[in-house]
PDB file of C-alpha atoms in Angstrom:
ATOM      1  CA  MET A   7      -6.437 -27.752 -30.889  1.00 49.00           C
ATOM      2  CA  VAL A   8      -7.990 -26.354 -27.725  1.00 55.00           C
ATOM      3  CA  ASN A   9      -6.199 -29.069 -25.780  1.00 61.00           C
ATOM      4  CA  GLY A  10      -2.947 -27.412 -26.850  1.00 61.00           C
ATOM      5  CA  LEU A  11      -3.928 -24.316 -24.880  1.00 68.00           C
ATOM      6  CA  TYR A  12      -4.477 -26.348 -21.687  1.00 64.00           C
ATOM      7  CA  THR A  13      -1.224 -28.267 -22.212  1.00 71.00           C
ATOM      8  CA  ALA A  14       0.766 -25.029 -22.653  1.00 74.00           C
ATOM      9  CA  ARG A  15      -0.994 -23.472 -19.652  1.00 74.00           C
ATOM     10  CA  ASN A  16      -0.159 -26.464 -17.395  1.00 75.00           C
ATOM     11  CA  GLY A  17       3.422 -26.329 -18.606  1.00 76.00           C
ATOM     12  CA  MET A  18       3.680 -22.606 -17.720  1.00 83.00           C
ATOM     13  CA  MET A  19       2.285 -23.197 -14.237  1.00 85.00           C
ATOM     14  CA  LEU A  20       4.791 -25.918 -13.587  1.00 85.00           C
ATOM     15  CA  LEU A  21       7.661 -23.836 -14.927  1.00 88.00           C
ATOM     16  CA  GLN A  22       6.625 -20.942 -12.668  1.00 88.00           C
ATOM     17  CA  GLU A  23       6.808 -23.255  -9.666  1.00 89.00           C
ATOM     18  CA  MET A  24      10.235 -24.422 -10.768  1.00 90.00           C
ATOM     19  CA  MET A  25      11.444 -20.824 -11.195  1.00 92.00           C
ATOM     20  CA  ASP A  26      10.119 -19.901  -7.720  1.00 93.00           C
ATOM     21  CA  ASN A  27      11.876 -22.890  -6.215  1.00 93.00           C
ATOM     22  CA  THR A  28      15.173 -21.987  -7.913  1.00 94.00           C
ATOM     23  CA  ALA A  29      14.791 -18.372  -6.836  1.00 95.00           C
ATOM     24  CA  HIS A  30      14.379 -19.498  -3.239  1.00 94.00           C
ATOM     25  CA  ASN A  31      17.543 -21.571  -3.534  1.00 96.00           C
ATOM     26  CA  LEU A  32      19.445 -18.615  -4.969  1.00 96.00           C
ATOM     27  CA  SER A  33      18.267 -16.339  -2.168  1.00 94.00           C
ATOM     28  CA  ASN A  34      19.866 -18.737   0.325  1.00 95.00           C
ATOM     29  CA  ALA A  35      23.136 -19.309  -1.518  1.00 96.00           C
ATOM     30  CA  ASN A  36      24.996 -17.579   1.342  1.00 95.00           C
ATOM     31  CA  THR A  37      22.910 -19.033   4.204  1.00 95.00           C
ATOM     32  CA  THR A  38      24.994 -21.205   6.477  1.00 96.00           C
ATOM     33  CA  GLY A  39      24.043 -24.870   6.374  1.00 95.00           C
ATOM     34  CA  PHE A  40      21.217 -24.333   3.862  1.00 97.00           C
ATOM     35  CA  LYS A  41      20.123 -27.330   1.795  1.00 96.00           C
ATOM     36  CA  LYS A  42      18.660 -26.694  -1.670  1.00 96.00           C
ATOM     37  CA  SER A  43      15.229 -27.865  -2.756  1.00 94.00           C
ATOM     38  CA  LEU A  44      14.852 -29.928  -5.905  1.00 91.00           C
ATOM     39  CA  MET A  45      11.735 -30.565  -7.949  1.00 86.00           C
ATOM     40  CA  ALA A  46      10.731 -33.591  -9.985  1.00 75.00           C
ATOM     41  CA  SER A  47       7.950 -33.362 -12.562  1.00 65.00           C
ATOM     42  CA  ILE A  48       5.906 -35.859 -14.535  1.00 64.00           C
ATOM     43  CA  ALA A  49       4.168 -35.720 -17.879  1.00 62.00           C
ATOM     44  CA  GLN A  50       1.080 -37.815 -18.474  1.00 61.00           C
ATOM     45  CA  VAL A  51      -0.396 -38.438 -21.927  1.00 59.00           C
ATOM     46  CA  ASP A  52      -3.850 -39.993 -22.326  1.00 61.00           C
ATOM     47  CA  ILE A  53      -5.025 -41.052 -25.778  1.00 63.00           C
ATOM     48  CA  GLU A  54      -8.685 -41.972 -26.150  1.00 66.00           C
ATOM     49  CA  ARG A  55     -11.374 -41.956 -28.820  1.00 65.00           C
ATOM     50  CA  ASN A  56     -14.181 -39.397 -28.681  1.00 64.00           C
ATOM     51  CA  ASP A  57     -17.841 -39.869 -29.511  1.00 66.00           C
ATOM     52  CA  GLU A  58     -16.944 -39.826 -33.189  1.00 65.00           C
ATOM     53  CA  LEU A  59     -14.287 -42.510 -32.669  1.00 64.00           C
ATOM     54  CA  LYS A  60     -11.558 -39.997 -33.473  1.00 65.00           C
ATOM     55  CA  LEU A  61      -8.360 -40.162 -31.480  1.00 60.00           C
ATOM     56  CA  HIS A  62      -8.248 -37.567 -28.706  1.00 57.00           C
ATOM     57  CA  GLN A  63      -5.015 -36.769 -26.804  1.00 58.00           C
ATOM     58  CA  ASP A  64      -4.785 -35.105 -23.384  1.00 61.00           C
ATOM     59  CA  GLU A  65      -1.458 -34.075 -21.847  1.00 60.00           C
ATOM     60  CA  ASP A  66      -0.817 -33.093 -18.294  1.00 58.00           C
ATOM     61  CA  HIS A  67       2.397 -31.747 -16.675  1.00 58.00           C
ATOM     62  CA  GLN A  68       2.641 -31.506 -12.910  1.00 60.00           C
ATOM     63  CA  MET A  69       5.111 -31.587 -10.040  1.00 57.00           C
ATOM     64  CA  SER A  70       5.515 -35.046  -8.577  1.00 58.00           C
ATOM     65  CA  GLU A  71       7.864 -34.171  -5.725  1.00 72.00           C
ATOM     66  CA  ASN A  72       9.632 -31.258  -4.080  1.00 83.00           C
ATOM     67  CA  TYR A  73      12.457 -32.629  -1.945  1.00 88.00           C
ATOM     68  CA  ILE A  74      15.535 -31.400  -0.074  1.00 94.00           C
ATOM     69  CA  ASP A  75      19.052 -32.272  -1.221  1.00 95.00           C
ATOM     70  CA  TYR A  76      21.017 -32.984   1.956  1.00 95.00           C
ATOM     71  CA  SER A  77      24.441 -33.265   0.288  1.00 95.00           C
ATOM     72  CA  GLN A  78      27.364 -31.752   2.128  1.00 95.00           C
ATOM     73  CA  GLY A  79      28.293 -28.134   1.679  1.00 96.00           C
ATOM     74  CA  SER A  80      31.879 -26.953   1.723  1.00 96.00           C
ATOM     75  CA  LEU A  81      33.390 -25.900   5.064  1.00 97.00           C
ATOM     76  CA  LEU A  82      34.511 -22.343   5.640  1.00 97.00           C
ATOM     77  CA  ARG A  83      37.116 -21.516   8.342  1.00 97.00           C
ATOM     78  CA  THR A  84      36.009 -18.699  10.652  1.00 97.00           C
ATOM     79  CA  GLU A  85      38.373 -19.176  13.627  1.00 94.00           C
ATOM     80  CA  ASN A  86      35.407 -18.439  15.911  1.00 95.00           C
ATOM     81  CA  PRO A  87      35.331 -21.181  18.604  1.00 94.00           C
ATOM     82  CA  LEU A  88      31.496 -20.926  18.828  1.00 96.00           C
ATOM     83  CA  ASP A  89      31.148 -21.793  15.113  1.00 97.00           C
ATOM     84  CA  LEU A  90      30.652 -25.518  14.583  1.00 98.00           C
ATOM     85  CA  ALA A  91      30.275 -27.507  11.378  1.00 98.00           C
ATOM     86  CA  LEU A  92      29.265 -31.097  10.746  1.00 97.00           C
ATOM     87  CA  GLU A  93      31.586 -32.874   8.358  1.00 94.00           C
ATOM     88  CA  SER A  94      29.131 -35.768   8.097  1.00 90.00           C
ATOM     89  CA  SER A  95      25.456 -36.577   7.968  1.00 91.00           C
ATOM     90  CA  GLY A  96      23.360 -35.435  10.951  1.00 95.00           C
ATOM     91  CA  PHE A  97      21.889 -32.420  12.669  1.00 98.00           C
ATOM     92  CA  PHE A  98      22.396 -30.370  15.785  1.00 98.00           C
ATOM     93  CA  GLU A  99      19.450 -30.746  18.152  1.00 98.00           C
ATOM     94  CA  ILE A 100      17.802 -27.459  19.136  1.00 97.00           C
ATOM     95  CA  GLU A 101      15.209 -26.585  21.778  1.00 98.00           C
ATOM     96  CA  THR A 102      12.582 -24.078  20.564  1.00 97.00           C
ATOM     97  CA  GLU A 103       9.223 -22.841  21.795  1.00 96.00           C
ATOM     98  CA  ASN A 104       7.589 -25.152  19.244  1.00 94.00           C
ATOM     99  CA  GLY A 105       9.496 -28.211  20.414  1.00 95.00           C
ATOM    100  CA  ILE A 106      12.693 -29.968  19.351  1.00 97.00           C
ATOM    101  CA  ARG A 107      14.061 -28.880  16.000  1.00 97.00           C
ATOM    102  CA  TYR A 108      17.122 -29.834  13.972  1.00 98.00           C
ATOM    103  CA  THR A 109      19.665 -27.727  12.059  1.00 98.00           C
ATOM    104  CA  ARG A 110      22.912 -27.880  10.109  1.00 97.00           C
ATOM    105  CA  ASN A 111      23.627 -24.219  10.878  1.00 97.00           C
ATOM    106  CA  GLY A 112      26.325 -24.262  13.574  1.00 97.00           C
ATOM    107  CA  SER A 113      26.655 -20.464  13.874  1.00 97.00           C
ATOM    108  CA  PHE A 114      26.194 -20.396  17.649  1.00 97.00           C
ATOM    109  CA  THR A 115      26.777 -17.835  20.403  1.00 95.00           C
ATOM    110  CA  LEU A 116      26.349 -17.551  24.161  1.00 94.00           C
ATOM    111  CA  ASN A 117      23.414 -15.788  25.684  1.00 95.00           C
ATOM    112  CA  GLY A 118      23.475 -13.706  28.900  1.00 93.00           C
ATOM    113  CA  MET A 119      23.007 -16.792  31.038  1.00 94.00           C
ATOM    114  CA  GLY A 120      25.884 -18.716  29.473  1.00 93.00           C
ATOM    115  CA  TYR A 121      23.782 -21.038  27.309  1.00 96.00           C
ATOM    116  CA  LEU A 122      24.963 -22.081  23.873  1.00 96.00           C
ATOM    117  CA  VAL A 123      22.279 -20.808  21.524  1.00 97.00           C
ATOM    118  CA  THR A 124      21.516 -20.202  17.856  1.00 97.00           C
ATOM    119  CA  LEU A 125      21.457 -16.650  16.537  1.00 95.00           C
ATOM    120  CA  GLN A 126      17.674 -16.689  17.095  1.00 96.00           C
ATOM    121  CA  GLY A 127      18.191 -17.558  20.790  1.00 96.00           C
ATOM    122  CA  HIS A 128      17.231 -21.243  20.620  1.00 98.00           C
ATOM    123  CA  LYS A 129      19.257 -23.419  23.033  1.00 98.00           C
ATOM    124  CA  VAL A 130      21.576 -26.112  21.752  1.00 98.00           C
ATOM    125  CA  LEU A 131      21.021 -29.479  23.420  1.00 98.00           C
ATOM    126  CA  GLY A 132      23.454 -31.927  24.797  1.00 97.00           C
ATOM    127  CA  GLU A 133      23.234 -35.683  24.411  1.00 95.00           C
ATOM    128  CA  ASP A 134      21.560 -35.834  27.854  1.00 94.00           C
ATOM    129  CA  GLY A 135      18.674 -33.779  26.476  1.00 95.00           C
ATOM    130  CA  LEU A 136      19.602 -30.648  28.493  1.00 97.00           C
ATOM    131  CA  PRO A 137      20.651 -27.230  27.156  1.00 97.00           C
ATOM    132  CA  ILE A 138      24.422 -26.718  27.082  1.00 96.00           C
ATOM    133  CA  ASN A 139      25.535 -24.164  29.646  1.00 94.00           C
ATOM    134  CA  LEU A 140      29.086 -22.705  29.598  1.00 90.00           C
ATOM    135  CA  GLU A 141      28.593 -19.843  32.074  1.00 86.00           C
ATOM    136  CA  GLU A 142      31.575 -20.833  34.178  1.00 80.00           C
ATOM    137  CA  ALA A 143      33.869 -21.766  31.316  1.00 78.00           C
ATOM    138  CA  SER A 144      36.479 -19.187  30.267  1.00 79.00           C
ATOM    139  CA  GLU A 145      37.765 -21.675  27.624  1.00 86.00           C
ATOM    140  CA  PHE A 146      35.574 -23.608  25.271  1.00 88.00           C
ATOM    141  CA  HIS A 147      36.569 -26.554  23.102  1.00 94.00           C
ATOM    142  CA  VAL A 148      34.711 -29.121  21.109  1.00 96.00           C
ATOM    143  CA  SER A 149      36.324 -32.407  19.996  1.00 96.00           C
ATOM    144  CA  ALA A 150      35.748 -34.012  16.612  1.00 96.00           C
ATOM    145  CA  SER A 151      33.346 -36.462  18.270  1.00 94.00           C
ATOM    146  CA  GLY A 152      31.237 -33.611  19.664  1.00 95.00           C
ATOM    147  CA  ARG A 153      32.427 -33.671  23.276  1.00 95.00           C
ATOM    148  CA  VAL A 154      32.242 -30.200  24.831  1.00 95.00           C
ATOM    149  CA  TYR A 155      34.996 -29.096  27.195  1.00 94.00           C
ATOM    150  CA  GLY A 156      34.998 -26.028  29.499  1.00 88.00           C
ATOM    151  CA  ASN A 157      38.240 -25.022  31.147  1.00 88.00           C
ATOM    152  CA  GLY A 158      39.770 -28.324  30.087  1.00 86.00           C
ATOM    153  CA  LYS A 159      37.050 -30.445  31.706  1.00 90.00           C
ATOM    154  CA  GLU A 160      34.379 -32.379  29.772  1.00 91.00           C
ATOM    155  CA  ALA A 161      31.000 -30.657  30.373  1.00 90.00           C
ATOM    156  CA  THR A 162      28.705 -32.582  28.035  1.00 94.00           C
ATOM    157  CA  LYS A 163      28.429 -33.935  24.493  1.00 96.00           C
ATOM    158  CA  LEU A 164      26.560 -32.262  21.639  1.00 97.00           C
ATOM    159  CA  SER A 165      23.367 -34.018  20.694  1.00 97.00           C
ATOM    160  CA  ILE A 166      23.952 -34.783  17.004  1.00 97.00           C
ATOM    161  CA  VAL A 167      21.106 -36.850  15.537  1.00 97.00           C
ATOM    162  CA  ASP A 168      20.122 -38.283  12.196  1.00 96.00           C
ATOM    163  CA  PHE A 169      17.084 -39.810  10.534  1.00 95.00           C
ATOM    164  CA  GLU A 170      16.865 -43.040   8.571  1.00 92.00           C
ATOM    165  CA  ASP A 171      14.872 -41.427   5.705  1.00 92.00           C
ATOM    166  CA  LYS A 172      15.416 -37.676   5.786  1.00 93.00           C
ATOM    167  CA  ARG A 173      13.359 -37.033   2.649  1.00 89.00           C
ATOM    168  CA  ALA A 174      10.280 -38.704   4.094  1.00 90.00           C
ATOM    169  CA  GLU A 175      10.653 -37.751   7.773  1.00 94.00           C
ATOM    170  CA  LEU A 176      11.891 -34.156   7.785  1.00 95.00           C
ATOM    171  CA  GLY A 177      10.172 -30.920   6.882  1.00 94.00           C
ATOM    172  CA  ARG A 178      11.683 -27.510   6.466  1.00 94.00           C
ATOM    173  CA  GLU A 179      10.886 -24.676   8.883  1.00 91.00           C
ATOM    174  CA  GLY A 180      12.014 -21.071   9.092  1.00 89.00           C
ATOM    175  CA  TYR A 181      15.512 -20.008  10.239  1.00 92.00           C
ATOM    176  CA  ASN A 182      17.103 -23.094   8.677  1.00 94.00           C
ATOM    177  CA  LEU A 183      15.359 -25.485  11.067  1.00 97.00           C
ATOM    178  CA  TYR A 184      13.875 -28.825  10.381  1.00 97.00           C
ATOM    179  CA  TYR A 185      11.108 -30.784  12.163  1.00 96.00           C
ATOM    180  CA  SER A 186       9.929 -34.343  12.174  1.00 95.00           C
ATOM    181  CA  LYS A 187       6.855 -34.573   9.923  1.00 92.00           C
ATOM    182  CA  THR A 188       6.046 -38.124  10.982  1.00 90.00           C
ATOM    183  CA  GLY A 189       6.892 -37.806  14.634  1.00 88.00           C
ATOM    184  CA  ALA A 190       9.727 -40.315  14.139  1.00 87.00           C
ATOM    185  CA  GLU A 191      12.415 -40.179  16.796  1.00 91.00           C
ATOM    186  CA  PRO A 192      15.947 -39.563  15.490  1.00 95.00           C
ATOM    187  CA  GLN A 193      18.928 -41.684  16.348  1.00 94.00           C
ATOM    188  CA  GLN A 194      22.188 -40.379  17.768  1.00 93.00           C
ATOM    189  CA  ALA A 195      24.672 -40.017  14.918  1.00 93.00           C
ATOM    190  CA  LEU A 196      27.482 -42.157  16.281  1.00 86.00           C
ATOM    191  CA  ASN A 197      29.998 -41.354  13.586  1.00 88.00           C
ATOM    192  CA  ALA A 198      29.405 -37.564  13.374  1.00 92.00           C
ATOM    193  CA  THR A 199      32.454 -35.379  12.912  1.00 96.00           C
ATOM    194  CA  VAL A 200      32.459 -31.878  14.304  1.00 97.00           C
ATOM    195  CA  LYS A 201      34.822 -29.114  13.099  1.00 97.00           C
ATOM    196  CA  GLN A 202      35.224 -26.233  15.556  1.00 97.00           C
ATOM    197  CA  GLY A 203      35.957 -22.824  14.061  1.00 97.00           C
ATOM    198  CA  PHE A 204      34.227 -23.762  10.792  1.00 98.00           C
ATOM    199  CA  LEU A 205      30.826 -23.238   9.218  1.00 98.00           C
ATOM    200  CA  GLU A 206      29.154 -25.301   6.529  1.00 98.00           C
ATOM    201  CA  SER A 207      28.199 -23.278   3.492  1.00 97.00           C
ATOM    202  CA  SER A 208      25.039 -23.668   1.503  1.00 97.00           C
ATOM    203  CA  ASN A 209      25.091 -26.504  -1.054  1.00 96.00           C
ATOM    204  CA  VAL A 210      23.468 -24.222  -3.652  1.00 97.00           C
ATOM    205  CA  SER A 211      25.511 -23.636  -6.779  1.00 95.00           C
ATOM    206  CA  VAL A 212      24.828 -20.114  -8.044  1.00 96.00           C
ATOM    207  CA  ILE A 213      26.016 -20.893 -11.566  1.00 96.00           C
ATOM    208  CA  ASP A 214      23.872 -24.057 -11.860  1.00 94.00           C
ATOM    209  CA  SER A 215      20.840 -22.224 -10.466  1.00 94.00           C
ATOM    210  CA  MET A 216      21.238 -19.361 -12.930  1.00 95.00           C
ATOM    211  CA  VAL A 217      21.512 -21.813 -15.829  1.00 95.00           C
ATOM    212  CA  GLU A 218      18.312 -23.506 -14.562  1.00 92.00           C
ATOM    213  CA  MET A 219      16.453 -20.214 -14.404  1.00 92.00           C
ATOM    214  CA  ILE A 220      17.458 -19.303 -17.966  1.00 94.00           C
ATOM    215  CA  ARG A 221      16.290 -22.736 -19.184  1.00 92.00           C
ATOM    216  CA  PHE A 222      12.960 -22.420 -17.340  1.00 89.00           C
ATOM    217  CA  GLN A 223      12.454 -18.883 -18.724  1.00 89.00           C
ATOM    218  CA  ARG A 224      13.034 -19.996 -22.276  1.00 91.00           C
ATOM    219  CA  ASN A 225      10.643 -22.952 -21.920  1.00 86.00           C
ATOM    220  CA  TYR A 226       8.097 -20.582 -20.381  1.00 84.00           C
ATOM    221  CA  GLU A 227       8.414 -18.241 -23.371  1.00 86.00           C
ATOM    222  CA  ALA A 228       8.071 -21.178 -25.746  1.00 85.00           C
ATOM    223  CA  ASN A 229       4.748 -22.095 -24.064  1.00 79.00           C
ATOM    224  CA  GLN A 230       3.614 -18.507 -24.354  1.00 80.00           C
ATOM    225  CA  LYS A 231       4.314 -18.510 -28.067  1.00 81.00           C
ATOM    226  CA  SER A 232       2.437 -21.815 -28.415  1.00 77.00           C
ATOM    227  CA  ILE A 233      -0.582 -20.276 -26.771  1.00 77.00           C
ATOM    228  CA  THR A 234      -0.437 -17.211 -28.996  1.00 78.00           C
ATOM    229  CA  SER A 235      -0.049 -19.356 -32.121  1.00 75.00           C
ATOM    230  CA  THR A 236      -2.951 -21.627 -31.180  1.00 72.00           C
ATOM    231  CA  ASP A 237      -5.110 -18.629 -30.335  1.00 64.00           C
ATOM    232  CA  GLU A 238      -4.430 -17.007 -33.693  1.00 69.00           C
ATOM    233  CA  THR A 239      -5.200 -20.254 -35.512  1.00 71.00           C
ATOM    234  CA  LEU A 240      -8.493 -20.680 -33.618  1.00 67.00           C
ATOM    235  CA  SER A 241      -9.378 -17.040 -34.324  1.00 72.00           C
ATOM    236  CA  LYS A 242      -8.794 -17.444 -38.070  1.00 68.00           C
ATOM    237  CA  ALA A 243     -10.740 -20.708 -38.160  1.00 66.00           C
ATOM    238  CA  VAL A 244     -13.756 -19.126 -36.422  1.00 65.00           C
ATOM    239  CA  ASN A 245     -13.692 -16.003 -38.572  1.00 68.00           C
ATOM    240  CA  ASP A 246     -13.254 -17.941 -41.840  1.00 66.00           C
ATOM    241  CA  ILE A 247     -16.065 -20.302 -40.985  1.00 60.00           C
ATOM    242  CA  GLY A 248     -18.240 -17.344 -40.110  1.00 53.00           C
ATOM    243  CA  ARG A 249     -17.612 -15.714 -43.565  1.00 57.00           C
ATOM    244  CA  VAL A 250     -18.243 -18.946 -45.426  1.00 51.00           C
ATOM    245  CA  GLY A 251     -21.546 -19.293 -43.582  1.00 50.00           C
TER     246      GLY A 251
END
């Protein structure tokens, strides 16, 4: 009977993690290029015999994996020429103070020196590995293949890269950036498609996330009731045994 308390407790802890994860997704439902996190859990049941040769069952519920869903978000037209969206797999390559990072958020701007940068000021890199500078360009155009033109002349090409196994090789960082967890070098995404004047929306479904939170909450409450019921049963058993003694 006591095992039931531990089983319910483990279930509640796992459900709390799931609710926190879903809440994080919901808070980024309007974040450009955001990719939702998904959780996978496992339940393990061990049945053994105790010292009295009676069957004894232990149950354990825990998270087995928390991974990122890289599925495409819908594209939103902004008409801003500095807004870029990827209509394919891949990431823009960004130079930061912590090294090279990767993002799907193409909400860019120009800094005071004419460099194409993220809203946090990180420089966007070209395929040559250098920051893209458009200081002398009064007109700015990006082709579907990622070629950057200033005043009608090709200046460089966006560095759009991809990883063979994103789930294993990429980790999430702040400001919608990703880093290589394994140190693996990305490959240039040869078939990437860039849409100028568009932004990729988050792939979080608000309705689906709300339904998930309701389900997690109800399961959490069910585990709470199980603990209360088990506690009351144990209390009665102890008190009744005490009176009989």
